Coordinates of C-alpha atoms in Angstrom, one line a residue:
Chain A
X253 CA -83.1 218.1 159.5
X254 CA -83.1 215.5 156.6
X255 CA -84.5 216.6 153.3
X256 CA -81.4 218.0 150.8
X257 CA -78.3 218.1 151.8
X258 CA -75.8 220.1 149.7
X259 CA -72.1 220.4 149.9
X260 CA -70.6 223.2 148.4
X261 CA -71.7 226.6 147.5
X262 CA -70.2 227.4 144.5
X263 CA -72.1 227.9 141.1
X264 CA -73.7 224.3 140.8
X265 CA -74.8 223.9 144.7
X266 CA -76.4 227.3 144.7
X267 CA -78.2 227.0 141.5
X268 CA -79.4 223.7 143.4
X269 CA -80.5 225.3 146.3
X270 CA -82.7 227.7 144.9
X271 CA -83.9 225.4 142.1
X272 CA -84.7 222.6 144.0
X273 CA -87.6 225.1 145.3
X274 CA -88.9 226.5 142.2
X275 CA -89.2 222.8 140.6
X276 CA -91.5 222.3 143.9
X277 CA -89.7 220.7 146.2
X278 CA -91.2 220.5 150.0
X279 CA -88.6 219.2 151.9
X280 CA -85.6 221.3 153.7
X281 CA -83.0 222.4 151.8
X282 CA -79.5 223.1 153.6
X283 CA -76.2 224.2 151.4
X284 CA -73.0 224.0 153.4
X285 CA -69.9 226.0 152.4
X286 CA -66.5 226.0 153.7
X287 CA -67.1 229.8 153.6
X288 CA -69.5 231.7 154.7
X289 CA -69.3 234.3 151.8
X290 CA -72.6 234.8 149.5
X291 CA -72.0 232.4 146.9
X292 CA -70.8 234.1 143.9
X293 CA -69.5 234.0 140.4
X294 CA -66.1 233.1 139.8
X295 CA -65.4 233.8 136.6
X296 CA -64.8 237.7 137.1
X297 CA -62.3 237.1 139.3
X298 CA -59.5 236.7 136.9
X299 CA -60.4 239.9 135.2
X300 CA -62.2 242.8 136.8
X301 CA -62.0 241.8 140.0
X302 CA -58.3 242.0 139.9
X303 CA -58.0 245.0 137.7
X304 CA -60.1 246.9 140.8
X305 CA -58.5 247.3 143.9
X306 CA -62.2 247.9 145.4
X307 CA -64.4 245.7 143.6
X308 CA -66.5 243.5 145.5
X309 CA -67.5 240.3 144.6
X310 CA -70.5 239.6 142.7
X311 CA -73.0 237.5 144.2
X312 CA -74.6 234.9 142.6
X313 CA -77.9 235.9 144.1
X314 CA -79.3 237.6 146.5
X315 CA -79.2 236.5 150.4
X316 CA -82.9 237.1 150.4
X317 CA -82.9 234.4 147.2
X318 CA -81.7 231.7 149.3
X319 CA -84.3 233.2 152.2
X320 CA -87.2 233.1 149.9
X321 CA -86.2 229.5 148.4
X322 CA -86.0 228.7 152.8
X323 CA -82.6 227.6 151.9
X324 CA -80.8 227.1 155.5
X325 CA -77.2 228.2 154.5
X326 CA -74.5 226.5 156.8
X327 CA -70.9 227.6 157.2
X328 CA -68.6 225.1 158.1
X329 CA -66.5 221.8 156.0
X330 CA -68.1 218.1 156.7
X331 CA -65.4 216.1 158.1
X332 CA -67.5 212.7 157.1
X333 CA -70.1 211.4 155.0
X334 CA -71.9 208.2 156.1
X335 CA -74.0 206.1 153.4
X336 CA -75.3 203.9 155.5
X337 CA -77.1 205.9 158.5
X338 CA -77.5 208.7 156.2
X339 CA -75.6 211.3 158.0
X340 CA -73.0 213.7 158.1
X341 CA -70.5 215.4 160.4
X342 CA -70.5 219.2 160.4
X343 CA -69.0 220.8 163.2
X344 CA -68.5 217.7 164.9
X345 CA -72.7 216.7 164.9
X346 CA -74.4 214.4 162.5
X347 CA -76.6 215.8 160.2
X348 CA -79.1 213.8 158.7
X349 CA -80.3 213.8 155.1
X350 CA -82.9 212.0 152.7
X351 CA -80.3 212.9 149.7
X352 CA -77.0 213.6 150.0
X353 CA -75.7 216.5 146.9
X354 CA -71.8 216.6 146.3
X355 CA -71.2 219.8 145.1
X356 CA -67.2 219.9 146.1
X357 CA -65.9 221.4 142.8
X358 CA -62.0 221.1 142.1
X359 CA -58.6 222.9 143.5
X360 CA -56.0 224.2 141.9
X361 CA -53.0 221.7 141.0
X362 CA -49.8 223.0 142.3
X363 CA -46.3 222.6 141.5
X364 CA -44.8 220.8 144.5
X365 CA -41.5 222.7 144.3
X366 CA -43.5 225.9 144.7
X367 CA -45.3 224.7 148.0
X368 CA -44.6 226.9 150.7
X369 CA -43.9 230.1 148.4
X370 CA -45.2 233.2 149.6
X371 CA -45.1 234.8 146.3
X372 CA -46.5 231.8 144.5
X373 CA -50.1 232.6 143.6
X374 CA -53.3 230.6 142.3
X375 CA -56.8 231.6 141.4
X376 CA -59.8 229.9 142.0
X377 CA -61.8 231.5 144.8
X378 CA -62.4 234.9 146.2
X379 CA -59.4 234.5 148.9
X380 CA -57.2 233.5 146.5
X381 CA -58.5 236.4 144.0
X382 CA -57.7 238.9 147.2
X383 CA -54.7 237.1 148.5
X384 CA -53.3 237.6 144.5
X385 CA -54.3 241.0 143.9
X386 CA -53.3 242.3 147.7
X387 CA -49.5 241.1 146.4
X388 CA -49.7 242.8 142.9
X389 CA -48.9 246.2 144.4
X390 CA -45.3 245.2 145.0
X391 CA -44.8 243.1 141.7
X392 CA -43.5 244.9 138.8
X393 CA -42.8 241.5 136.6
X394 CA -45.4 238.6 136.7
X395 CA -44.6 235.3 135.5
X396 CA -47.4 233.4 134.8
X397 CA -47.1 229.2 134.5
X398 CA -49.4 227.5 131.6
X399 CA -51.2 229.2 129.1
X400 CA -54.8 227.9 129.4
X401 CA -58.1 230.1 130.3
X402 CA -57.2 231.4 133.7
X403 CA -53.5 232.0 132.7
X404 CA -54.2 234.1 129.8
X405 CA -56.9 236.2 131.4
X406 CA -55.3 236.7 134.0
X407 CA -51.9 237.7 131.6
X408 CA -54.6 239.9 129.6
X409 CA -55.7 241.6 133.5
X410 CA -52.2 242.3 134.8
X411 CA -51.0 243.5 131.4
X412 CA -53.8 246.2 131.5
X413 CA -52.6 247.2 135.3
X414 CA -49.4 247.8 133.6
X415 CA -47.7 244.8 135.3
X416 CA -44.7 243.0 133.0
X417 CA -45.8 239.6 132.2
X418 CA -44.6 236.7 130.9
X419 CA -46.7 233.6 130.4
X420 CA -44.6 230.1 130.3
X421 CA -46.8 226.9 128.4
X422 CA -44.9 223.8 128.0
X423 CA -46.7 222.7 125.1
X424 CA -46.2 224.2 121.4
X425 CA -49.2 226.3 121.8
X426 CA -51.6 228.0 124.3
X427 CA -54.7 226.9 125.1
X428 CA -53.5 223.4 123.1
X429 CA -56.0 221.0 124.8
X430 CA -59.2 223.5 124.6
X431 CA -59.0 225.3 120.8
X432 CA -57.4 225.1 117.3
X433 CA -54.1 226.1 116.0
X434 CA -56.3 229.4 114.3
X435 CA -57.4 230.1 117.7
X436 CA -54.0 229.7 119.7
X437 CA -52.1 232.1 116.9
X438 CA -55.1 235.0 117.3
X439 CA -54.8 234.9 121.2
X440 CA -51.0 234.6 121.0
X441 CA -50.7 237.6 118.8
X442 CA -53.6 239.8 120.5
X443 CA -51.5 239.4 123.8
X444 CA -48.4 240.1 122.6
X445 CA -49.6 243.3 121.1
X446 CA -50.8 243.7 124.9
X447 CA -47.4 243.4 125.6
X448 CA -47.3 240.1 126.8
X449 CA -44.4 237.7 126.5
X450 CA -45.6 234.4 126.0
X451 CA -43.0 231.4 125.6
X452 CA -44.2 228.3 124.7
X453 CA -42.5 225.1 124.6
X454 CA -41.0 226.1 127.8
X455 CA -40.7 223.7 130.7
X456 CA -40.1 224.9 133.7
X457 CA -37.0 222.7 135.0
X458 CA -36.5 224.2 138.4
X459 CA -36.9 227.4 140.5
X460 CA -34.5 229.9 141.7
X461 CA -35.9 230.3 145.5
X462 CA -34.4 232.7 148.0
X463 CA -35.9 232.3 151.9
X464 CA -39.6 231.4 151.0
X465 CA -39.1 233.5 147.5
X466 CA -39.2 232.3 144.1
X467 CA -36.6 235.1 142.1
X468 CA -36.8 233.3 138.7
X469 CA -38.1 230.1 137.1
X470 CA -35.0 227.7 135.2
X471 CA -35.7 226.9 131.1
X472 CA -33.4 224.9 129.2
X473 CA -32.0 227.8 128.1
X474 CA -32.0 230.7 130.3
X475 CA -34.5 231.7 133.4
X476 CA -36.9 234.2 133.5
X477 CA -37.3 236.3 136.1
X478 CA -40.1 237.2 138.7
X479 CA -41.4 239.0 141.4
X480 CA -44.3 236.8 141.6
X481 CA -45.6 233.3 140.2
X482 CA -49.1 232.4 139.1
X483 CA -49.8 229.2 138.8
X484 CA -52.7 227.9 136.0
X485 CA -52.0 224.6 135.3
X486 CA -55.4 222.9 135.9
X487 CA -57.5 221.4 138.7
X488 CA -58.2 218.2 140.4
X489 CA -61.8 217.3 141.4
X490 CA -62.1 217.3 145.3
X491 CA -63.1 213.8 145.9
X492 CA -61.3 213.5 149.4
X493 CA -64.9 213.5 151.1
X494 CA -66.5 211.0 148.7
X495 CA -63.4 208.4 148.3
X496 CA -63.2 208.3 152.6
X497 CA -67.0 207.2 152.5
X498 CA -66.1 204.9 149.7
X499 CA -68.4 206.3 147.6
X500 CA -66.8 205.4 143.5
X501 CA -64.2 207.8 142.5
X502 CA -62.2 208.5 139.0
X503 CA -61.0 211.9 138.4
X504 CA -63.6 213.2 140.0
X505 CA -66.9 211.3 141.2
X506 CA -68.5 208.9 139.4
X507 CA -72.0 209.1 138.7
X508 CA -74.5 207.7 136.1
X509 CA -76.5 209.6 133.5
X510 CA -79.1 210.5 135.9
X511 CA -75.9 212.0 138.3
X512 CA -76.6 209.2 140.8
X513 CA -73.1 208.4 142.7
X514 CA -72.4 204.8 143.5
X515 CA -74.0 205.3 147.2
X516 CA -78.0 205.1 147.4
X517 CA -79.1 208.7 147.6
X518 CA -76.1 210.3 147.0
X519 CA -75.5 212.3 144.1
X520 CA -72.6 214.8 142.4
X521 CA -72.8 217.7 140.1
X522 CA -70.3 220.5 138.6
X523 CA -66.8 220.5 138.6
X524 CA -66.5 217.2 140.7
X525 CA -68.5 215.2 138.8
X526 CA -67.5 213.0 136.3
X527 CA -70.5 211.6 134.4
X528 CA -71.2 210.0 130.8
X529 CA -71.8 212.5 128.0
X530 CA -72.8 212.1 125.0
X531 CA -70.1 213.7 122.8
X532 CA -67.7 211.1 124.9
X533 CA -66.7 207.3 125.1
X534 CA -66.0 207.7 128.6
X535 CA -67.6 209.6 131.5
X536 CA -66.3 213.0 131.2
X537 CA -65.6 216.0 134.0
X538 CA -66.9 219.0 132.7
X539 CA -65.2 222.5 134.3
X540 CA -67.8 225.1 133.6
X541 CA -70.3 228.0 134.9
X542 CA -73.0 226.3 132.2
X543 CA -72.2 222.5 133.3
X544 CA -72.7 223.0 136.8
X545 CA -75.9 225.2 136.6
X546 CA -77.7 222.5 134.1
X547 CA -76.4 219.7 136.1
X548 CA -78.2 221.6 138.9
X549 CA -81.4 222.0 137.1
X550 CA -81.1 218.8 135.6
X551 CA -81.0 217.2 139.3
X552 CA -83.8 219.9 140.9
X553 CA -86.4 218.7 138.7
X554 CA -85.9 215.0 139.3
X555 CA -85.5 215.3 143.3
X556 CA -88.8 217.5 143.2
X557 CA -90.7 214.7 141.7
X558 CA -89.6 214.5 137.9
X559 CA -88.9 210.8 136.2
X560 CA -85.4 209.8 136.1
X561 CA -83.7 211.7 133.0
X562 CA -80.1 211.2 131.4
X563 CA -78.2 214.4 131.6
X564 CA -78.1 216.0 127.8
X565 CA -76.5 218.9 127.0
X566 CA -74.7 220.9 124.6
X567 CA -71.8 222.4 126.4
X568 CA -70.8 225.8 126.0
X569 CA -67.3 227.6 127.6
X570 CA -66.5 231.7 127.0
X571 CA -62.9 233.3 127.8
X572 CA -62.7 236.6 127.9
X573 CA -58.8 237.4 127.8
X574 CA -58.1 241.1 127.2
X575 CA -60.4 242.2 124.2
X576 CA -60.7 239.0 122.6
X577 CA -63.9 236.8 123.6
X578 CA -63.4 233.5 123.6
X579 CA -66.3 231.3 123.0
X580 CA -66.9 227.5 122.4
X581 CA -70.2 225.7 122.3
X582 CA -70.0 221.9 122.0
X583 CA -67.1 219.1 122.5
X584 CA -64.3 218.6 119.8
X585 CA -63.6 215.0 120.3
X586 CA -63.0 213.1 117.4
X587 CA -63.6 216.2 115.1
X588 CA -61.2 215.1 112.1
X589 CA -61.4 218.1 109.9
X590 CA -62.3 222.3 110.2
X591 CA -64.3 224.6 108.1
X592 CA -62.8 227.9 109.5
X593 CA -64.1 231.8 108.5
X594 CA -61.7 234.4 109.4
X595 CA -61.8 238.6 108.5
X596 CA -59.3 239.5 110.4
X597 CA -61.1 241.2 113.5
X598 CA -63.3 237.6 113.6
X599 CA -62.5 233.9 113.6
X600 CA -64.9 231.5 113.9
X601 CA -63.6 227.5 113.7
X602 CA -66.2 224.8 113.0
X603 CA -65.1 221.0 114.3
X604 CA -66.6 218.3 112.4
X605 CA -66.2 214.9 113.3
X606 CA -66.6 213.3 109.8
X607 CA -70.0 214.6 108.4
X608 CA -71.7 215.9 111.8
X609 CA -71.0 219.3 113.5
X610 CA -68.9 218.7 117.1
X611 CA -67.8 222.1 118.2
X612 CA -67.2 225.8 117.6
X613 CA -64.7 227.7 119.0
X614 CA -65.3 232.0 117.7
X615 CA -63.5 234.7 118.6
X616 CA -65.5 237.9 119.2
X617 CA -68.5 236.7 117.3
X618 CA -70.9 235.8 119.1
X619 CA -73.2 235.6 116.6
X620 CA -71.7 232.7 115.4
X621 CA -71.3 231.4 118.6
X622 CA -75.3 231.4 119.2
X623 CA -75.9 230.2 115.6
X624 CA -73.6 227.1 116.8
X625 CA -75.5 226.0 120.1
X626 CA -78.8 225.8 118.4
X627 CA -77.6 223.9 115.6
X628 CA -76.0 221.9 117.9
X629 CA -78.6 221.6 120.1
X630 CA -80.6 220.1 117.1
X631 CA -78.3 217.9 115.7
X632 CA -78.0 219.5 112.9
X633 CA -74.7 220.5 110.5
X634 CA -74.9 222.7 107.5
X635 CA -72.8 222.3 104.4
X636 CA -69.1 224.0 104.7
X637 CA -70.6 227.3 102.5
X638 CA -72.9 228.2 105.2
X639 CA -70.3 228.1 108.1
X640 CA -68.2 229.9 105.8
X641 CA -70.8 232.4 104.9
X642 CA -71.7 233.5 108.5
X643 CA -74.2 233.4 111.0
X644 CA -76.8 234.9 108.5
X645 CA -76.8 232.2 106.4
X646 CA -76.5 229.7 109.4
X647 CA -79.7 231.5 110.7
X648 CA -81.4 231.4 107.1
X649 CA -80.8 227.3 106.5
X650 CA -81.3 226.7 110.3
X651 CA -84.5 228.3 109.8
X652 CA -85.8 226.1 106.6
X653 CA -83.8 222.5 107.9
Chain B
X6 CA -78.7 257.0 143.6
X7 CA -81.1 256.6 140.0
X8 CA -84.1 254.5 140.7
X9 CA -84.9 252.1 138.5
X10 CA -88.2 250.3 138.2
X11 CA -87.9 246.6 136.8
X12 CA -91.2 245.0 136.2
X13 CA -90.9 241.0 137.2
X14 CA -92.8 238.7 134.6
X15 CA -95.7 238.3 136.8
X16 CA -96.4 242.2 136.5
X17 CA -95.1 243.6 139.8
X18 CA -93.1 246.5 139.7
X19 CA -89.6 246.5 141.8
X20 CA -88.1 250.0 142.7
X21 CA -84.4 248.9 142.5
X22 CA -82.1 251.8 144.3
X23 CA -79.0 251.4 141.6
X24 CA -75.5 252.6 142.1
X25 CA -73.4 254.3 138.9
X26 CA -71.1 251.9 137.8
X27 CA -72.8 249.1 138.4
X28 CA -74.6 247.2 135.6
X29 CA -78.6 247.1 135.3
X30 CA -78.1 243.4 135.8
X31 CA -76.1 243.8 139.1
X32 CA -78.5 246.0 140.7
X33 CA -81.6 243.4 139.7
X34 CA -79.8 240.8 141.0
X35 CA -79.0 242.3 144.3
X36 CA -82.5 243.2 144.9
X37 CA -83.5 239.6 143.3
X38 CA -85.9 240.5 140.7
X39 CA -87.6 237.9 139.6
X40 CA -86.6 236.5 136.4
X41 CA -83.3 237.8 136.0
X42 CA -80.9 235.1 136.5
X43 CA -77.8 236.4 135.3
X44 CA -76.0 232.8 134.6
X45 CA -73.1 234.2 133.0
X46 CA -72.2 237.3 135.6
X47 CA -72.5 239.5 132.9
X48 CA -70.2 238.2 130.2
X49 CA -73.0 238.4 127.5
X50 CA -72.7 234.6 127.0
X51 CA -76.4 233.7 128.6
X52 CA -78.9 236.3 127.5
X53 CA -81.0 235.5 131.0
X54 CA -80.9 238.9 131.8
X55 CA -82.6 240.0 128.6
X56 CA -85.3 243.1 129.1
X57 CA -87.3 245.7 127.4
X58 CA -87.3 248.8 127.5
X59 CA -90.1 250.7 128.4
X60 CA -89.7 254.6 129.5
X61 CA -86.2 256.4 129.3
X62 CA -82.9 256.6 127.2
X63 CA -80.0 254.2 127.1
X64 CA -76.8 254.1 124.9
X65 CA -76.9 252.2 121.7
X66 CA -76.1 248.6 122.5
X67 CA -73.0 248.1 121.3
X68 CA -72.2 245.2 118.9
X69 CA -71.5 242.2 121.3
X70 CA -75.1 242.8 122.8
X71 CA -77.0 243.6 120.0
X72 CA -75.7 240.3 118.1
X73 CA -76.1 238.1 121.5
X74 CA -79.3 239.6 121.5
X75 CA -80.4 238.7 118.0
X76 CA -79.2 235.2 117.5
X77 CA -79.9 233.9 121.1
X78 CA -82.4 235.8 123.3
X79 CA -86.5 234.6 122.3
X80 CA -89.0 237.3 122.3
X81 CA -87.0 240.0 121.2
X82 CA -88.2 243.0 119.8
X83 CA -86.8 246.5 119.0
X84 CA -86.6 247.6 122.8
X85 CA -84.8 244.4 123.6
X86 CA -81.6 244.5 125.9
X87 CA -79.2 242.6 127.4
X88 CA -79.4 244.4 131.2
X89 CA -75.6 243.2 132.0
X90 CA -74.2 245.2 129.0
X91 CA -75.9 248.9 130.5
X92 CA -74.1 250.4 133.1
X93 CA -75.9 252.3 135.4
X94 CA -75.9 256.2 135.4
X95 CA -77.0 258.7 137.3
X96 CA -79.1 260.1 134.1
X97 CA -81.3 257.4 134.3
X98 CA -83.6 258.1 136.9
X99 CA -87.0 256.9 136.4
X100 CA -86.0 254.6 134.0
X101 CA -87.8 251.6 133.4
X102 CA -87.4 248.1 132.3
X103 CA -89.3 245.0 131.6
X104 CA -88.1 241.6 132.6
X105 CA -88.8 239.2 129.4
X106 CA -90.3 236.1 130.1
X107 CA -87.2 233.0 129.3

């Protein structure tokens, strides 16, 4: 078959698939999925998709897309990957390919005391989105593990369906490794007016388990609870395919600027790939909708013909949990100081590593939000008045830098 | 059923059979017109579903899509919006949109 071979249908390998053909590529394209679902988007499945006992989910595109594109779509998992011959196992049968595209994405970590649990839940993917809201007709109290993005949409979801939730984060703060203090205290107290109980500095210390139940998780105080468990406590990059064919592995797969692995023709993009970026020291995994669709582009246009190009972009992440949006553009690393504009129903939180603009984090103003990429898209930082003045004024100096 | 007629960059004109509920954006994307890409499933973050309008009504945008519209989409003008933010109704047969060009 040669030509592309793509692992992994999820929002990077489908963007791929289809781009590879619009940037003028000739040769066959094939995307291979463990399912054999239209690829879809993920993100509504910690929100609507729950709320909705009979929503579907949404495709990414059309089947006809990937028909149009002559994308040959593959159900099945590749059991091997073989550098040298250029091959690799589906179904048993080698498969050959002129470039090799891991698109693997991450899982779910896991408590391991929970392993086993039949009302322990995680979300990532559409079964676990329907395995999770199937059980939430018989729970009255959910208790939700670690506040970051998924956790608190998800707390924001099941609050609406009317569900008792409580929402255990170890650390001082939610969403402590992704947004400011400002930011954590808005989403704390938007939820709990949702009626959301959110305990921080709680570490779970063990589970109360009956049969294959957990009944309640153990504090150092006192236990909460349950009559089922989410779990939101990050992901690990699926590497298992790329390490066996010893193909160079960190976190997640290594590859250079260009998103070329270690192996000759073999190359990684989305949540699995963990590549030099340029708000970073050190190669960097990047978990977003917007990472893996550039990083698909980015690669389409250079396996179509295009020069070799380091991968350069200005990330961007959005949250929706309950009414509050959620919306970072840029990396905060290094940012030393804040310049912060707050009315009440908006916050917006500039990150400034010394002099230079690193990172905005807003809540429900998306004006600001815009304003941010395309200054940070140029480089450019205005002086504190303008941040504090609004996206107006950004807009106006933008305009005349 | 409304029918809705998108018309792709290139001019052609897509009769898109839409379901109430739905968003404009979903039922473009199903049918795959062209140049509606959708990136962010419809959380106004993207503005790649960004049309005009060109015959019918439609609600007000309210104020996450007008302000996504005016400090992100290009080529916006006064009939500018964001087709994941409008969801479909069965008053708006015949209505129909433009797909702007990225």
């Amino acid at each position: 078959m040669s030509g592309v071979v793509i692992i992994g249908a999820g929002h990077a390998g489908s963007q791929l698939a289809v781009s590879l053909r619009a940037e003028g590529y000739a040769g066959a394209v094939t995307l291979i999925d463990a399912s054999d679902a239209l690829p879809y988007h993920k993100p509504p499945l910690s929100k609507t998709f729950l709320k909705d006992p009979a929503a579907l989910p949404q495709p990414l595109r059309a089947a006809s897309a990937y028909k149009a594109a002559g994308v040959t779509r593959l159900t099945g998992t590749v059991t091997a990957i073989d550098t040298a011959a250029q091959t690799v196992t589906l179904h048993g049968a080698a498969l050959d390919y002129d470039h090799l595209v891991l698109a693997t994405g991450a899982r779910n970590r896991m408590l391991p005391d929970l392993a086993g649990a039949a009302n322990v839940h995680s979300l990532r993917d559409l079964a676990d989105a329907e395995r999770l809201r199937a059980a939430l007709a018989d729970a009255a109290h959910v208790v939700v593990i670690g506040g970051g993005f998924i956790g608190l949409e998800s707390a924001a979801a099941l609050a609406a369906m009317g569900k008792t939730v409580t929402v255990l984060e170890s650390a001082p703060r939610v969403l402590a490794r992704v947004a400011a203090p400002e930011t954590s205290a808005r989403v704390e107290a938007t939820l709990a007016g949702l009626g959301v109980t959110i305990r921080t500095g709680f570490s779970a210390g063990g589970f109360t388990r009956q049969g294959d139940r957990i009944h309640a998780v153990q504090g150092a105080q006192d236990t909460v609870p349950c009559d089922l468990l989410l779990v939101g406590i990050g992901a690990q990059a699926d590497t298992a395919l790329a390490r066996a064919a010893g193909i160079a592995c960190n976190q997640g797969i290594l590859t250079d600027s260009h998103l070329a692995t270690s192996a000759p023709h073999v190359w990684a993009i989305g949540d699995v790939a963990e590549t030099p970026h340029w708000q970073a020291d050190a190669p960097l995994r990047v978990e977003s909708v917007q990472n893996a669709t550039d990083q698909a582009r980015h690669l389409a246009r250079h396996l179509a013909g295009a020069a070799p190009a380091a991968f350069c972009t200005v990330p961007w992440f959005w949250s929706d949990i309950g009414p509050l949006k959620l919306q970072i553009a840029g990396l905060a690393l290094g940012a030393d100081r804040r310049v912060l504009r707050d009315d009440g129903a908006r916050l917006a939180v500039f990150h400034l590593a010394g002099d230079r603009l690193v990172s905005v984090e807003t809540l429900n103003s998306p004006a600001d939000h815009m304003i941010a990429r395309q200054l940070l898209d140029a480089g450019l930082t205005p002086p504190d008045a303008f941040m504090q003045d609004g996206a107006p004024a950004m807009k106006a100096w933008l305009a005349q830098a | 059923m409304p029918t809705i007629t998108f018309v792709e960059p290139d001019g052609t004109r897509r009769d898109v059979a839409a379901h109430p509920g739905e968003s404009l954006m979903a039922a473009a994307t199903r049918a795959n017109v062209a140049g509606i890409i959708a990136e962010c499933g419809g959380s106004a973050m993207c503005a790649t579903c960004h049309c005009y309008l060109v015959a019918g009504t439609l609600p007000e945008a309210e104020p996450l899509e007008a302000e996504t519209l005016e400090f992100v989409a290009r080529n916006t003008r006064a009939t500018s919006r964001l087709s994941c933010q409008i969801t479909v109704t069965d008053t708006m047969e015949g209505l129909v949109l433009q797909v702007a060009p990225q």
